[in-house]
């Protein structure tokens, strides 16, 4: 085997399960504090809702992450795990596992060969300001996004917005802060930050990303209710920058952020 297992999706989400109905089926039990039913709906064992399904290798990895990452002795309820493309501060695509519970979400770097967790980033849902999902819009003041405008605007995903920086500061933010007084422009915001995610392995079929973003949006709506955090989950057209410029785009085109044997 070379690389990690492929993404598994079933086409036709719009025909099989209306997004509003999925939201209803997840949020109604969440209002009753019934995390078990939310988990069963998301598991979709009978393929009633045609949600994302892990391969056997992905499921094994998710199970190991749940066992290792969730705090012992707490009543934290696991809802679902997904294989995702996480976009870092350079605009580089990185393969990760994403876990959602009734208290936190976790971003996990997992090695499929050694079956070991390399790193984990937990985020309490009480720290989430909002979740945005939908399509991307290429940033105007960037040669890189202009060149790759078509590719960027075919993508869909979701962003988890927080008050604290998740990861390292981007070179674009640092440069804008330094140049703001010189150019007479507003410095970058320091009260909100986001981490961006997309469906893993969906580059060849962009429709998968829309399906995936809707599933995660509905899942976050339920988690917001269960956690009592009450953050907003809303559709948005999200401006996308690529701080690493051409380097990051070529890096992504070569799939170097995906898991592969050393």
Short mmCIF file of C-alpha atoms in Angstrom, two decimals:
data_model
loop_
_atom_site.label_atom_id
_atom_site.label_comp_id
_atom_site.label_asym_id
_atom_site.label_seq_id
_atom_site.Cartn_x
_atom_site.Cartn_y
_atom_site.Cartn_z
CA UNK A 1 0.00 0.00 0.00
CA UNK A 2 1.28 3.46 -0.86
CA UNK A 3 -0.25 6.40 0.94
CA UNK A 4 -3.39 6.51 2.97
CA UNK A 5 -6.79 5.08 2.02
CA UNK A 6 -9.02 7.06 -0.34
CA UNK A 7 -12.00 9.14 0.60
CA UNK A 8 -15.32 7.28 0.39
CA UNK A 9 -18.43 9.19 -0.70
CA UNK A 10 -21.71 8.40 -2.40
CA UNK A 11 -22.80 10.88 -5.03
CA UNK A 12 -26.20 12.49 -4.94
CA UNK A 13 -26.48 13.95 -1.45
CA UNK A 14 -29.00 16.53 -2.65
CA UNK A 15 -31.34 13.81 -3.92
CA UNK A 16 -30.81 11.37 -1.06
CA UNK A 17 -30.91 13.64 1.96
CA UNK A 18 -31.91 17.26 1.97
CA UNK A 19 -29.55 19.37 4.05
CA UNK A 20 -32.39 20.87 6.09
CA UNK A 21 -33.64 17.39 6.97
CA UNK A 22 -30.17 16.33 8.09
CA UNK A 23 -29.92 19.42 10.30
CA UNK A 24 -33.29 18.56 11.82
CA UNK A 25 -32.32 14.94 12.51
CA UNK A 26 -29.14 16.05 14.25
CA UNK A 27 -30.29 19.09 16.17
CA UNK A 28 -33.54 17.69 17.57
CA UNK A 29 -31.83 14.98 19.67
CA UNK A 30 -29.10 17.49 20.53
CA UNK A 31 -31.75 19.72 22.11
CA UNK A 32 -32.65 16.79 24.37
CA UNK A 33 -28.99 16.25 25.27
CA UNK A 34 -29.05 12.93 23.39
CA UNK A 35 -25.51 12.66 22.05
CA UNK A 36 -25.93 8.93 21.39
CA UNK A 37 -28.64 9.54 18.79
CA UNK A 38 -26.57 12.29 17.17
CA UNK A 39 -23.70 9.81 16.93
CA UNK A 40 -25.92 7.14 15.37
CA UNK A 41 -27.30 9.54 12.77
CA UNK A 42 -23.74 10.58 11.83
CA UNK A 43 -22.57 6.97 11.76
CA UNK A 44 -25.27 6.28 9.18
CA UNK A 45 -24.77 2.52 9.41
CA UNK A 46 -27.74 1.77 7.14
CA UNK A 47 -26.68 4.44 4.62
CA UNK A 48 -29.98 6.25 5.10
CA UNK A 49 -28.40 9.70 4.84
CA UNK A 50 -25.42 8.90 2.57
CA UNK A 51 -22.90 10.61 4.83
CA UNK A 52 -19.12 10.24 4.70
CA UNK A 53 -17.96 6.71 5.44
CA UNK A 54 -14.40 5.80 6.50
CA UNK A 55 -12.47 2.95 4.92
CA UNK A 56 -11.40 0.15 7.32
CA UNK A 57 -7.96 1.73 7.70
CA UNK A 58 -9.44 5.15 8.37
CA UNK A 59 -11.87 3.70 10.92
CA UNK A 60 -9.02 1.96 12.71
CA UNK A 61 -7.10 5.25 12.83
CA UNK A 62 -10.14 7.17 14.11
CA UNK A 63 -10.78 4.57 16.83
CA UNK A 64 -7.17 4.82 17.99
CA UNK A 65 -7.37 8.62 18.06
CA UNK A 66 -10.58 8.53 20.09
CA UNK A 67 -9.00 6.15 22.59
CA UNK A 68 -5.84 8.26 22.90
CA UNK A 69 -7.10 11.84 22.58
CA UNK A 70 -10.27 12.06 24.64
CA UNK A 71 -9.55 12.81 28.32
CA UNK A 72 -9.87 9.87 30.65
CA UNK A 73 -12.42 10.09 33.42
CA UNK A 74 -14.56 12.71 31.68
CA UNK A 75 -18.01 12.18 30.23
CA UNK A 76 -17.02 13.62 26.86
CA UNK A 77 -19.15 12.07 24.10
CA UNK A 78 -17.57 11.27 20.74
CA UNK A 79 -19.79 12.15 17.76
CA UNK A 80 -17.80 11.35 14.61
CA UNK A 81 -14.37 11.44 13.00
CA UNK A 82 -13.44 12.40 9.43
CA UNK A 83 -10.40 12.39 7.19
CA UNK A 84 -9.80 16.01 6.17
CA UNK A 85 -7.48 18.34 4.34
CA UNK A 86 -6.34 20.93 6.89
CA UNK A 87 -4.93 24.15 5.43
CA UNK A 88 -2.10 25.65 7.47
CA UNK A 89 -0.88 29.24 7.78
CA UNK A 90 1.11 28.99 4.52
CA UNK A 91 -1.89 27.76 2.53
CA UNK A 92 -0.43 24.26 2.45
CA UNK A 93 -2.81 21.27 2.37
CA UNK A 94 -2.16 18.72 5.13
CA UNK A 95 -3.88 15.38 5.60
CA UNK A 96 -5.36 15.10 9.09
CA UNK A 97 -8.05 13.32 11.06
CA UNK A 98 -10.75 15.53 12.54
CA UNK A 99 -12.71 14.40 15.61
CA UNK A 100 -15.84 16.08 16.93
CA UNK A 101 -17.30 15.54 20.40
CA UNK A 102 -19.91 17.27 22.53
CA UNK A 103 -17.12 19.34 24.13
CA UNK A 104 -14.22 19.69 21.71
CA UNK A 105 -12.93 19.18 18.22
CA UNK A 106 -9.52 17.63 17.61
CA UNK A 107 -7.10 17.89 14.69
CA UNK A 108 -4.83 14.86 14.62
CA UNK A 109 -1.79 13.99 12.53
CA UNK A 110 -1.76 10.20 12.17
CA UNK A 111 0.88 7.90 10.66
CA UNK A 112 -0.87 5.03 8.89
CA UNK A 113 2.28 2.87 8.71
CA UNK A 114 3.29 2.96 12.35
CA UNK A 115 -0.33 3.47 13.43
CA UNK A 116 0.84 6.18 15.76
CA UNK A 117 -0.44 9.66 16.54
CA UNK A 118 2.21 12.26 15.71
CA UNK A 119 0.43 15.31 17.09
CA UNK A 120 -2.95 16.44 18.42
CA UNK A 121 -4.57 19.86 18.61
CA UNK A 122 -7.71 19.94 20.81
CA UNK A 123 -10.07 22.91 20.66
CA UNK A 124 -12.85 23.40 23.24
CA UNK A 125 -16.13 24.24 21.55
CA UNK A 126 -16.54 27.08 24.03
CA UNK A 127 -13.59 28.75 22.26
CA UNK A 128 -15.32 28.65 18.87
CA UNK A 129 -16.70 32.01 17.70
CA UNK A 130 -18.47 30.59 14.64
CA UNK A 131 -18.19 28.03 11.87
CA UNK A 132 -18.43 29.12 8.24
CA UNK A 133 -18.99 26.75 5.34
CA UNK A 134 -19.37 27.09 1.59
CA UNK A 135 -17.30 28.14 -1.42
CA UNK A 136 -14.07 30.12 -1.64
CA UNK A 137 -13.36 33.37 -3.45
CA UNK A 138 -9.84 34.10 -4.63
CA UNK A 139 -8.33 37.08 -2.81
CA UNK A 140 -8.03 40.04 -5.18
CA UNK A 141 -4.72 41.49 -3.99
CA UNK A 142 -2.66 38.40 -4.81
CA UNK A 143 -0.91 37.27 -7.98
CA UNK A 144 -0.97 33.67 -6.77
CA UNK A 145 -4.72 33.54 -6.23
CA UNK A 146 -5.25 35.31 -9.57
CA UNK A 147 -3.26 32.62 -11.40
CA UNK A 148 -5.05 29.79 -9.57
CA UNK A 149 -8.41 31.60 -9.37
CA UNK A 150 -10.42 28.90 -11.17
CA UNK A 151 -9.01 26.10 -9.03
CA UNK A 152 -9.58 27.99 -5.78
CA UNK A 153 -13.14 28.95 -6.63
CA UNK A 154 -14.06 25.34 -7.40
CA UNK A 155 -13.26 24.40 -3.82
CA UNK A 156 -15.63 24.27 -0.88
CA UNK A 157 -14.96 23.68 2.78
CA UNK A 158 -15.44 25.05 6.26
CA UNK A 159 -13.61 27.31 8.68
CA UNK A 160 -13.54 27.16 12.46
CA UNK A 161 -13.18 30.74 13.71
CA UNK A 162 -11.62 31.34 17.15
CA UNK A 163 -10.36 34.21 19.30
CA UNK A 164 -6.93 32.60 19.67
CA UNK A 165 -4.52 31.79 16.85
CA UNK A 166 -4.65 28.10 15.91
CA UNK A 167 -1.17 27.38 14.60
CA UNK A 168 1.50 29.88 13.58
CA UNK A 169 1.03 33.36 12.24
CA UNK A 170 1.05 33.67 8.44
CA UNK A 171 3.70 35.69 6.66
CA UNK A 172 0.92 37.77 5.04
CA UNK A 173 -0.43 38.86 8.42
CA UNK A 174 3.04 39.81 9.66
CA UNK A 175 3.80 41.78 6.49
CA UNK A 176 0.48 43.66 6.57
CA UNK A 177 1.04 44.62 10.20
CA UNK A 178 4.48 46.01 9.38
CA UNK A 179 3.34 47.87 6.26
CA UNK A 180 0.01 49.20 7.56
CA UNK A 181 1.42 52.49 8.97
CA UNK A 182 3.48 53.06 5.81
CA UNK A 183 0.62 52.40 3.38
CA UNK A 184 -2.05 53.99 5.54
CA UNK A 185 -4.18 50.84 5.64
CA UNK A 186 -5.85 48.98 8.47
CA UNK A 187 -3.68 46.31 10.14
CA UNK A 188 -4.90 42.69 10.07
CA UNK A 189 -7.48 41.67 12.65
CA UNK A 190 -6.09 40.19 15.83
CA UNK A 191 -9.40 39.38 17.51
CA UNK A 192 -10.40 36.53 15.18
CA UNK A 193 -8.49 33.69 13.54
CA UNK A 194 -9.55 30.63 11.62
CA UNK A 195 -8.44 27.17 10.57
CA UNK A 196 -9.64 25.97 7.19
CA UNK A 197 -10.68 22.41 6.28
CA UNK A 198 -11.81 20.62 3.12
CA UNK A 199 -12.78 17.08 2.20
CA UNK A 200 -9.69 14.91 1.88
CA UNK A 201 -9.05 13.46 -1.58
CA UNK A 202 -11.83 15.36 -3.35
CA UNK A 203 -9.70 17.36 -5.79
CA UNK A 204 -10.91 15.44 -8.83
CA UNK A 205 -14.59 15.74 -7.94
CA UNK A 206 -15.36 19.13 -6.35
CA UNK A 207 -18.99 18.15 -5.65
CA UNK A 208 -17.64 16.01 -2.80
CA UNK A 209 -16.47 19.10 -0.99
CA UNK A 210 -19.95 20.62 -0.97
CA UNK A 211 -21.41 17.39 0.45
CA UNK A 212 -18.66 17.24 3.05
CA UNK A 213 -19.00 20.89 4.09
CA UNK A 214 -22.74 20.48 4.59
CA UNK A 215 -22.27 17.35 6.73
CA UNK A 216 -19.72 19.11 8.94
CA UNK A 217 -21.93 22.18 9.21
CA UNK A 218 -24.88 20.10 10.40
CA UNK A 219 -22.59 18.22 12.80
CA UNK A 220 -21.27 21.46 14.30
CA UNK A 221 -24.83 22.72 14.74
CA UNK A 222 -25.60 19.66 16.87
CA UNK A 223 -22.31 19.94 18.77
CA UNK A 224 -22.98 23.61 19.49
CA UNK A 225 -26.28 22.69 21.14
CA UNK A 226 -24.84 19.73 23.08
CA UNK A 227 -21.90 21.77 24.38
CA UNK A 228 -23.99 24.80 25.31
CA UNK A 229 -21.47 26.95 23.46
CA UNK A 230 -24.15 28.27 21.07
CA UNK A 231 -21.77 29.49 18.39
CA UNK A 232 -23.12 30.38 14.96
CA UNK A 233 -22.84 28.00 11.98
CA UNK A 234 -23.50 29.81 8.75
CA UNK A 235 -22.94 29.63 4.97
CA UNK A 236 -20.39 32.06 3.58
CA UNK A 237 -18.33 32.88 0.51
CA UNK A 238 -14.87 32.85 2.03
CA UNK A 239 -11.95 34.93 0.75
CA UNK A 240 -8.95 32.66 0.27
CA UNK A 241 -5.32 33.72 0.37
CA UNK A 242 -2.25 31.56 -0.16
CA UNK A 243 0.46 33.09 2.06
CA UNK A 244 3.11 30.67 0.75
CA UNK A 245 2.43 31.84 -2.80
CA UNK A 246 3.61 29.75 -5.74
CA UNK A 247 5.58 27.47 -3.41
CA UNK A 248 2.44 26.41 -1.54
CA UNK A 249 0.44 25.85 -4.74
CA UNK A 250 3.14 23.64 -6.25
CA UNK A 251 3.51 21.83 -2.94
CA UNK A 252 -0.22 21.12 -2.97
CA UNK A 253 -0.20 20.07 -6.63
CA UNK A 254 2.41 17.42 -5.81
CA UNK A 255 0.29 16.14 -2.90
CA UNK A 256 3.24 16.48 -0.53
CA UNK A 257 0.95 17.20 2.41
CA UNK A 258 -0.77 13.85 2.07
CA UNK A 259 0.38 10.89 4.06
CA UNK A 260 2.99 8.75 2.30
CA UNK A 261 5.62 6.25 3.33
CA UNK A 262 8.98 7.84 4.17
#
